[in-house]
Amino acid sequence: MLITMTLNGKKVADDVAADTLLIDFVRNHGCLSVKRGCETANCGLCTVFMDEKPVLSCSVLAARASGHTITTLEGLQGEAAEFGAFIADQGAEQCGFCNPGFMMNAIALFREKQDPTDEEIKEYLAGNLCRCSGYEGQLRGIRAYLDWKKQREEDAQ
């Protein structure tokens, strides 16, 4: 079946089998930040934005994404680089395998909540599995990023 979507700002059309998952579609189109970690929608490594909302691409058929806008970490390089520096500064990316999915969900959080509490951050990121860290470095990185962003906005006024 022929499907079309906007992938990281570019129109993409492809003929796919009816059972093709969105994760396979985006990876076949060069978006290798999208990882396959569990195939049971439990780890968050496959997170992408569909129409600006985070979804688990391992549990969405590519055909269901036809006509929609899909964004992967490759399409968010500016935001990702800015935030990623704070995660790296806290030593929160030990092996780095979970980082793309974690960063996608963190960026979604930043877009939705200007000043989340620690509990809101933990709740929002609960679907991200990291086998290396205890999440404290990630939480510190998020807090440091939000503080920096708030200070930058205050300085601009």
Tab-separated table of C-alpha atoms in Angstrom, residues 5-6 22 48-55 64-72 111:
chain	number	residue	atom	x	y	z
A	5	MET	CA	3.741	11.475	5.380
A	6	THR	CA	5.894	14.398	6.300
A	22	LEU	CA	6.228	3.015	11.950
A	48	VAL	CA	8.692	9.805	17.826
A	49	PHE	CA	6.318	12.756	17.512
A	50	MET	CA	3.204	12.243	15.439
A	51	ASP	CA	1.584	15.622	14.867
A	52	GLU	CA	3.722	17.004	17.728
A	53	LYS	CA	2.622	14.357	20.273
A	54	PRO	CA	4.933	11.558	21.479
A	55	VAL	CA	3.981	8.052	20.318
A	64	ARG	CA	-1.880	4.788	10.507
A	65	ALA	CA	0.774	7.505	10.223
A	66	SER	CA	-0.046	8.149	6.564
A	67	GLY	CA	-1.078	11.770	6.094
A	68	HIS	CA	0.484	12.815	9.395
A	69	THR	CA	3.642	14.667	10.361
A	70	ILE	CA	6.297	12.490	11.984
A	71	THR	CA	9.314	13.979	13.719
A	72	THR	CA	12.303	12.036	15.023
A	111	ARG	CA	6.838	22.026	25.212
